[in-house]
Amino acid sequence: MDLLGLVKEQLTSTIVSKISSFLGESTENTNSALTSALPAILGGVMQKASTTQGASDLLNTIRTGGYDGSVLSNLGGLLDDVKSTSTLASLGSGLLGNIFGDKLGALSSLIANVSGIKSGSASSLLGLAAPILMNVLGKQVTSQGISTSGLASLLMSQKDAVKTALPAGIGSILNVGALGDFLGNPKATVTNTFEAADDNKKPNSWLPWLLLGGLLLGALYYWNSCRNTEEATVAQTTTETVATVDSAATQVVSSLKKTLSTGVELNFGEKSIENELISFIEDKSKPVDKTTWFNFRDLRFETGSAVIDSTSMQEVRNIAEILKAYPIDLKIGGYTDNVGKEAANQKLSADRATSVVNALVAMGIDAKRLSPEGYGSQFPVASNDTEEGRAQNRRIAVRVTQK
């Protein structure tokens, strides 16, 4: 099986043209950049899967991160929307950060140099290419029921094709000589390993996208870059937590498992948004109304912005899986505390709700099933006189509008 060939089949002239328009680069240079980026990304994935644990974690990431290839059927439509494309690129960048670590900047510069596109464009292009490649890989895993050993074997079999296609100078980023060598269970501890998605892991655990896929995705890694100081009107903590009425102390940590009709198994807490939403959907005695909302527990944004913190995507990925399993439509509501001007809060809450919608769309959910709306500081669930209360009021919630 030629994975690079399968990925290139997705990158039709129309898709490449849309990517080039998004980047503001020529189609020729964009195509050249993709030609170099794809084998580099696949090589990085191969290295991460070169141990038994790495291959196992990668397989788990594919299964839980929404990388089933569903996004590929509407890739052109996704790339037509600038916000969805930006979300996809952002989530893909987080995925790449886990794969390449501090060498990602060097890879971006290399792609820029060999293709003639700007360095910033190269970073965005890599972010777009990564989830596309992962969806192609995930589609094979899903359709063929590939196991951990089968996944490792499939990836290692790409050795010759990847080495041939790699751009010159990649040796400083990838260990080309060992590329495609399966190490099994090395005795030495391998740093920056490909970590599997896990709700119970600390924040720097592997969380790949989604986004597509979930998105996605996503869903799976630690990725956080320094940002400029926010406007005083929305200045809060470095990363704002979108909280619920429940405090961390009262949340039950017991874990539940749910196998959806799609065959996907979800793991979540008893008082999680996933459990509450599924219970509502399956309870025929509970009608759709305009007052029943379900709050995200662990969804965070960069301070004063609508950029989702890439380490907090697991709930979004799970919601995407629930949407794939149940014929429901959702309203996504954004809320803020009362700090700053209300006009700014209103816009921020709307932008954040839209970011969640874009992430879900990037994970393969039809945008027609989702409706974002920002409410600013309206409808507080706690007092804005304390930091704890303000944190609870900064939240994203969903409401079922059809089931």
mmCIF file with all atom_site columns, N, CA and C in Angstrom, residues 165-211:
data_model
loop_
_atom_site.group_PDB
_atom_site.id
_atom_site.type_symbol
_atom_site.label_atom_id
_atom_site.label_alt_id
_atom_site.label_comp_id
_atom_site.label_asym_id
_atom_site.label_entity_id
_atom_site.label_seq_id
_atom_site.pdbx_PDB_ins_code
_atom_site.Cartn_x
_atom_site.Cartn_y
_atom_site.Cartn_z
_atom_site.occupancy
_atom_site.B_iso_or_equiv
_atom_site.pdbx_formal_charge
_atom_site.auth_seq_id
_atom_site.auth_comp_id
_atom_site.auth_asym_id
_atom_site.auth_atom_id
_atom_site.pdbx_PDB_model_num
ATOM 1   N N  . ALA A 1 165 ? 11.205  10.375 -1.421 1.00 0.00 ? 165 ALA A N  1
ATOM 2   C CA . ALA A 1 165 ? 10.461  11.626 -1.591 1.00 0.00 ? 165 ALA A CA 1
ATOM 3   C C  . ALA A 1 165 ? 10.897  12.741 -0.652 1.00 0.00 ? 165 ALA A C  1
ATOM 4   N N  . LEU A 1 166 ? 11.670  12.411 0.373  1.00 0.00 ? 166 LEU A N  1
ATOM 5   C CA . LEU A 1 166 ? 12.066  13.428 1.352  1.00 0.00 ? 166 LEU A CA 1
ATOM 6   C C  . LEU A 1 166 ? 12.905  14.528 0.709  1.00 0.00 ? 166 LEU A C  1
ATOM 7   N N  . PRO A 1 167 ? 12.664  15.789 1.086  1.00 0.00 ? 167 PRO A N  1
ATOM 8   C CA . PRO A 1 167 ? 13.471  16.890 0.551  1.00 0.00 ? 167 PRO A CA 1
ATOM 9   C C  . PRO A 1 167 ? 14.878  16.866 1.119  1.00 0.00 ? 167 PRO A C  1
ATOM 10  N N  . ALA A 1 168 ? 15.808  17.431 0.392  1.00 0.00 ? 168 ALA A N  1
ATOM 11  C CA . ALA A 1 168 ? 17.190  17.508 0.861  1.00 0.00 ? 168 ALA A CA 1
ATOM 12  C C  . ALA A 1 168 ? 17.250  18.330 2.143  1.00 0.00 ? 168 ALA A C  1
ATOM 13  N N  . GLY A 1 169 ? 18.117  17.918 3.064  1.00 0.00 ? 169 GLY A N  1
ATOM 14  C CA . GLY A 1 169 ? 18.282  18.648 4.311  1.00 0.00 ? 169 GLY A CA 1
ATOM 15  C C  . GLY A 1 169 ? 17.417  18.147 5.442  1.00 0.00 ? 169 GLY A C  1
ATOM 16  N N  . ILE A 1 170 ? 16.596  17.146 5.182  1.00 0.00 ? 170 ILE A N  1
ATOM 17  C CA . ILE A 1 170 ? 15.686  16.641 6.195  1.00 0.00 ? 170 ILE A CA 1
ATOM 18  C C  . ILE A 1 170 ? 16.428  15.857 7.276  1.00 0.00 ? 170 ILE A C  1
ATOM 19  N N  . GLY A 1 171 ? 17.668  15.512 7.013  1.00 0.00 ? 171 GLY A N  1
ATOM 20  C CA . GLY A 1 171 ? 18.446  14.723 7.961  1.00 0.00 ? 171 GLY A CA 1
ATOM 21  C C  . GLY A 1 171 ? 18.621  15.388 9.308  1.00 0.00 ? 171 GLY A C  1
ATOM 22  N N  . SER A 1 172 ? 18.550  16.739 9.343  1.00 0.00 ? 172 SER A N  1
ATOM 23  C CA . SER A 1 172 ? 18.690  17.451 10.607 1.00 0.00 ? 172 SER A CA 1
ATOM 24  C C  . SER A 1 172 ? 17.428  17.353 11.457 1.00 0.00 ? 172 SER A C  1
ATOM 25  N N  . ILE A 1 173 ? 16.341  16.889 10.860 1.00 0.00 ? 173 ILE A N  1
ATOM 26  C CA . ILE A 1 173 ? 15.060  16.813 11.558 1.00 0.00 ? 173 ILE A CA 1
ATOM 27  C C  . ILE A 1 173 ? 14.655  15.370 11.823 1.00 0.00 ? 173 ILE A C  1
ATOM 28  N N  . LEU A 1 174 ? 14.829  14.512 10.825 1.00 0.00 ? 174 LEU A N  1
ATOM 29  C CA . LEU A 1 174 ? 14.512  13.093 10.964 1.00 0.00 ? 174 LEU A CA 1
ATOM 30  C C  . LEU A 1 174 ? 15.791  12.271 10.931 1.00 0.00 ? 174 LEU A C  1
ATOM 31  N N  . ASN A 1 175 ? 15.810  11.182 11.684 1.00 0.00 ? 175 ASN A N  1
ATOM 32  C CA . ASN A 1 175 ? 16.926  10.244 11.620 1.00 0.00 ? 175 ASN A CA 1
ATOM 33  C C  . ASN A 1 175 ? 16.691  9.350  10.411 1.00 0.00 ? 175 ASN A C  1
ATOM 34  N N  . VAL A 1 176 ? 17.057  9.868  9.234  1.00 0.00 ? 176 VAL A N  1
ATOM 35  C CA . VAL A 1 176 ? 16.739  9.190  7.982  1.00 0.00 ? 176 VAL A CA 1
ATOM 36  C C  . VAL A 1 176 ? 17.336  7.794  7.928  1.00 0.00 ? 176 VAL A C  1
ATOM 37  N N  . GLY A 1 177 ? 18.520  7.625  8.495  1.00 0.00 ? 177 GLY A N  1
ATOM 38  C CA . GLY A 1 177 ? 19.176  6.326  8.434  1.00 0.00 ? 177 GLY A CA 1
ATOM 39  C C  . GLY A 1 177 ? 18.380  5.230  9.114  1.00 0.00 ? 177 GLY A C  1
ATOM 40  N N  . ALA A 1 178 ? 17.675  5.592  10.211 1.00 0.00 ? 178 ALA A N  1
ATOM 41  C CA . ALA A 1 178 ? 16.899  4.597  10.964 1.00 0.00 ? 178 ALA A CA 1
ATOM 42  C C  . ALA A 1 178 ? 15.430  4.597  10.574 1.00 0.00 ? 178 ALA A C  1
ATOM 43  N N  . LEU A 1 179 ? 15.058  5.424  9.610  1.00 0.00 ? 179 LEU A N  1
ATOM 44  C CA . LEU A 1 179 ? 13.657  5.536  9.226  1.00 0.00 ? 179 LEU A CA 1
ATOM 45  C C  . LEU A 1 179 ? 13.127  4.200  8.714  1.00 0.00 ? 179 LEU A C  1
ATOM 46  N N  . GLY A 1 180 ? 12.025  3.764  9.279  1.00 0.00 ? 180 GLY A N  1
ATOM 47  C CA . GLY A 1 180 ? 11.427  2.505  8.849  1.00 0.00 ? 180 GLY A CA 1
ATOM 48  C C  . GLY A 1 180 ? 11.902  1.309  9.634  1.00 0.00 ? 180 GLY A C  1
ATOM 49  N N  . ASP A 1 181 ? 12.785  1.524  10.627 1.00 0.00 ? 181 ASP A N  1
ATOM 50  C CA . ASP A 1 181 ? 13.262  0.423  11.461 1.00 0.00 ? 181 ASP A CA 1
ATOM 51  C C  . ASP A 1 181 ? 12.386  0.322  12.701 1.00 0.00 ? 181 ASP A C  1
ATOM 52  N N  . PHE A 1 182 ? 11.713  -0.797 12.885 1.00 0.00 ? 182 PHE A N  1
ATOM 53  C CA . PHE A 1 182 ? 10.861  -0.987 14.050 1.00 0.00 ? 182 PHE A CA 1
ATOM 54  C C  . PHE A 1 182 ? 11.714  -1.452 15.215 1.00 0.00 ? 182 PHE A C  1
ATOM 55  N N  . LEU A 1 183 ? 11.669  -0.690 16.332 1.00 0.00 ? 183 LEU A N  1
ATOM 56  C CA . LEU A 1 183 ? 12.552  -0.953 17.461 1.00 0.00 ? 183 LEU A CA 1
ATOM 57  C C  . LEU A 1 183 ? 11.922  -1.844 18.520 1.00 0.00 ? 183 LEU A C  1
ATOM 58  N N  . GLY A 1 184 ? 10.642  -2.128 18.394 1.00 0.00 ? 184 GLY A N  1
ATOM 59  C CA . GLY A 1 184 ? 9.976   -2.982 19.370 1.00 0.00 ? 184 GLY A CA 1
ATOM 60  C C  . GLY A 1 184 ? 9.835   -2.301 20.703 1.00 0.00 ? 184 GLY A C  1
ATOM 61  N N  . ASN A 1 185 ? 10.437  -2.902 21.748 1.00 0.00 ? 185 ASN A N  1
ATOM 62  C CA . ASN A 1 185 ? 10.362  -2.347 23.093 1.00 0.00 ? 185 ASN A CA 1
ATOM 63  C C  . ASN A 1 185 ? 11.750  -1.933 23.556 1.00 0.00 ? 185 ASN A C  1
ATOM 64  N N  . PRO A 1 186 ? 12.214  -0.739 23.200 1.00 0.00 ? 186 PRO A N  1
ATOM 65  C CA . PRO A 1 186 ? 13.542  -0.308 23.606 1.00 0.00 ? 186 PRO A CA 1
ATOM 66  C C  . PRO A 1 186 ? 13.636  -0.172 25.117 1.00 0.00 ? 186 PRO A C  1
ATOM 67  N N  . LYS A 1 187 ? 14.815  -0.488 25.641 1.00 0.00 ? 187 LYS A N  1
ATOM 68  C CA . LYS A 1 187 ? 15.010  -0.411 27.087 1.00 0.00 ? 187 LYS A CA 1
ATOM 69  C C  . LYS A 1 187 ? 15.109  1.032  27.545 1.00 0.00 ? 187 LYS A C  1
ATOM 70  N N  . ALA A 1 188 ? 15.709  1.847  26.728 1.00 0.00 ? 188 ALA A N  1
ATOM 71  C CA . ALA A 1 188 ? 15.880  3.240  27.113 1.00 0.00 ? 188 ALA A CA 1
ATOM 72  C C  . ALA A 1 188 ? 14.555  3.982  27.007 1.00 0.00 ? 188 ALA A C  1
ATOM 73  N N  . THR A 1 189 ? 14.394  4.977  27.858 1.00 0.00 ? 189 THR A N  1
ATOM 74  C CA . THR A 1 189 ? 13.185  5.793  27.811 1.00 0.00 ? 189 THR A CA 1
ATOM 75  C C  . THR A 1 189 ? 13.249  6.718  26.614 1.00 0.00 ? 189 THR A C  1
ATOM 76  N N  . VAL A 1 190 ? 12.233  6.706  25.813 1.00 0.00 ? 190 VAL A N  1
ATOM 77  C CA . VAL A 1 190 ? 12.188  7.570  24.638 1.00 0.00 ? 190 VAL A CA 1
ATOM 78  C C  . VAL A 1 190 ? 11.446  8.837  25.000 1.00 0.00 ? 190 VAL A C  1
ATOM 79  N N  . THR A 1 191 ? 12.060  9.985  24.797 1.00 0.00 ? 191 THR A N  1
ATOM 80  C CA . THR A 1 191 ? 11.424  11.248 25.122 1.00 0.00 ? 191 THR A CA 1
ATOM 81  C C  . THR A 1 191 ? 10.513  11.692 24.000 1.00 0.00 ? 191 THR A C  1
ATOM 82  N N  . ASN A 1 192 ? 9.585   12.562 24.349 1.00 0.00 ? 192 ASN A N  1
ATOM 83  C CA . ASN A 1 192 ? 8.643   13.132 23.366 1.00 0.00 ? 192 ASN A CA 1
ATOM 84  C C  . ASN A 1 192 ? 7.902   12.049 22.593 1.00 0.00 ? 192 ASN A C  1
ATOM 85  N N  . THR A 1 193 ? 7.434   11.037 23.342 1.00 0.00 ? 193 THR A N  1
ATOM 86  C CA . THR A 1 193 ? 6.756   9.926  22.680 1.00 0.00 ? 193 THR A CA 1
ATOM 87  C C  . THR A 1 193 ? 5.384   10.324 22.204 1.00 0.00 ? 193 THR A C  1
ATOM 88  N N  . PHE A 1 194 ? 4.873   9.530  21.306 1.00 0.00 ? 194 PHE A N  1
ATOM 89  C CA . PHE A 1 194 ? 3.549   9.778  20.714 1.00 0.00 ? 194 PHE A CA 1
ATOM 90  C C  . PHE A 1 194 ? 2.525   9.302  21.728 1.00 0.00 ? 194 PHE A C  1
ATOM 91  N N  . GLU A 1 195 ? 1.964   10.204 22.539 1.00 0.00 ? 195 GLU A N  1
ATOM 92  C CA . GLU A 1 195 ? 1.084   9.824  23.626 1.00 0.00 ? 195 GLU A CA 1
ATOM 93  C C  . GLU A 1 195 ? -0.346  9.679  23.156 1.00 0.00 ? 195 GLU A C  1
ATOM 94  N N  . ALA A 1 196 ? -1.028  8.714  23.730 1.00 0.00 ? 196 ALA A N  1
ATOM 95  C CA . ALA A 1 196 ? -2.425  8.482  23.350 1.00 0.00 ? 196 ALA A CA 1
ATOM 96  C C  . ALA A 1 196 ? -3.340  9.456  24.065 1.00 0.00 ? 196 ALA A C  1
ATOM 97  N N  . ALA A 1 197 ? -4.502  9.691  23.462 1.00 0.00 ? 197 ALA A N  1
ATOM 98  C CA . ALA A 1 197 ? -5.492  10.568 24.066 1.00 0.00 ? 197 ALA A CA 1
ATOM 99  C C  . ALA A 1 197 ? -6.048  9.903  25.316 1.00 0.00 ? 197 ALA A C  1
ATOM 100 N N  . ASP A 1 198 ? -6.146  10.686 26.393 1.00 0.00 ? 198 ASP A N  1
ATOM 101 C CA . ASP A 1 198 ? -6.661  10.141 27.632 1.00 0.00 ? 198 ASP A CA 1
ATOM 102 C C  . ASP A 1 198 ? -7.183  11.286 28.478 1.00 0.00 ? 198 ASP A C  1
ATOM 103 N N  . ASP A 1 199 ? -8.451  11.261 28.811 1.00 0.00 ? 199 ASP A N  1
ATOM 104 C CA . ASP A 1 199 ? -9.051  12.327 29.598 1.00 0.00 ? 199 ASP A CA 1
ATOM 105 C C  . ASP A 1 199 ? -8.367  12.505 30.935 1.00 0.00 ? 199 ASP A C  1
ATOM 106 N N  . ASN A 1 200 ? -7.800  11.414 31.478 1.00 0.00 ? 200 ASN A N  1
ATOM 107 C CA . ASN A 1 200 ? -7.267  11.458 32.824 1.00 0.00 ? 200 ASN A CA 1
ATOM 108 C C  . ASN A 1 200 ? -5.804  11.824 32.883 1.00 0.00 ? 200 ASN A C  1
ATOM 109 N N  . LYS A 1 201 ? -5.169  12.040 31.738 1.00 0.00 ? 201 LYS A N  1
ATOM 110 C CA . LYS A 1 201 ? -3.760  12.399 31.742 1.00 0.00 ? 201 LYS A CA 1
ATOM 111 C C  . LYS A 1 201 ? -3.591  13.858 32.104 1.00 0.00 ? 201 LYS A C  1
ATOM 112 N N  . LYS A 1 202 ? -2.387  14.232 32.496 1.00 0.00 ? 202 LYS A N  1
ATOM 113 C CA . LYS A 1 202 ? -2.110  15.627 32.779 1.00 0.00 ? 202 LYS A CA 1
ATOM 114 C C  . LYS A 1 202 ? -2.154  16.422 31.479 1.00 0.00 ? 202 LYS A C  1
ATOM 115 N N  . PRO A 1 203 ? -2.206  17.782 31.587 1.00 0.00 ? 203 PRO A N  1
ATOM 116 C CA . PRO A 1 203 ? -2.448  18.605 30.408 1.00 0.00 ? 203 PRO A CA 1
ATOM 117 C C  . PRO A 1 203 ? -1.468  18.438 29.285 1.00 0.00 ? 203 PRO A C  1
ATOM 118 N N  . ASN A 1 204 ? -0.247  17.982 29.547 1.00 0.00 ? 204 ASN A N  1
ATOM 119 C CA . ASN A 1 204 ? 0.690   17.887 28.432 1.00 0.00 ? 204 ASN A CA 1
ATOM 120 C C  . ASN A 1 204 ? 0.676   16.514 27.782 1.00 0.00 ? 204 ASN A C  1
ATOM 121 N N  . SER A 1 205 ? -0.398  15.737 28.009 1.00 0.00 ? 205 SER A N  1
ATOM 122 C CA . SER A 1 205 ? -0.481  14.444 27.334 1.00 0.00 ? 205 SER A CA 1
ATOM 123 C C  . SER A 1 205 ? -0.936  14.618 25.909 1.00 0.00 ? 205 SER A C  1
ATOM 124 N N  . TRP A 1 206 ? -0.746  13.569 25.144 1.00 0.00 ? 206 TRP A N  1
ATOM 125 C CA . TRP A 1 206 ? -1.046  13.618 23.693 1.00 0.00 ? 206 TRP A CA 1
ATOM 126 C C  . TRP A 1 206 ? -2.531  13.818 23.464 1.00 0.00 ? 206 TRP A C  1
ATOM 127 N N  . LEU A 1 207 ? -2.884  14.866 22.744 1.00 0.00 ? 207 LEU A N  1
ATOM 128 C CA . LEU A 1 207 ? -4.287  15.137 22.371 1.00 0.00 ? 207 LEU A CA 1
ATOM 129 C C  . LEU A 1 207 ? -4.344  15.556 20.915 1.00 0.00 ? 207 LEU A C  1
ATOM 130 N N  . PRO A 1 208 ? -4.542  14.644 19.998 1.00 0.00 ? 208 PRO A N  1
ATOM 131 C CA . PRO A 1 208 ? -4.517  15.016 18.591 1.00 0.00 ? 208 PRO A CA 1
ATOM 132 C C  . PRO A 1 208 ? -5.805  15.674 18.169 1.00 0.00 ? 208 PRO A C  1
ATOM 133 N N  . TRP A 1 209 ? -5.932  16.126 16.918 1.00 0.00 ? 209 TRP A N  1
ATOM 134 C CA . TRP A 1 209 ? -7.160  16.725 16.434 1.00 0.00 ? 209 TRP A CA 1
ATOM 135 C C  . TRP A 1 209 ? -8.240  15.703 16.161 1.00 0.00 ? 209 TRP A C  1
ATOM 136 N N  . LEU A 1 210 ? -8.398  16.924 15.395 1.00 0.00 ? 210 LEU A N  1
ATOM 137 C CA . LEU A 1 210 ? -9.968  16.817 15.258 1.00 0.00 ? 210 LEU A CA 1
ATOM 138 C C  . LEU A 1 210 ? -9.948  17.459 14.301 1.00 0.00 ? 210 LEU A C  1
ATOM 139 N N  . LEU A 1 211 ? -9.508  17.819 14.450 1.00 0.00 ? 211 LEU A N  1
ATOM 140 C CA . LEU A 1 211 ? -10.311 18.519 13.577 1.00 0.00 ? 211 LEU A CA 1
ATOM 141 C C  . LEU A 1 211 ? -10.229 18.074 12.452 1.00 0.00 ? 211 LEU A C  1
#
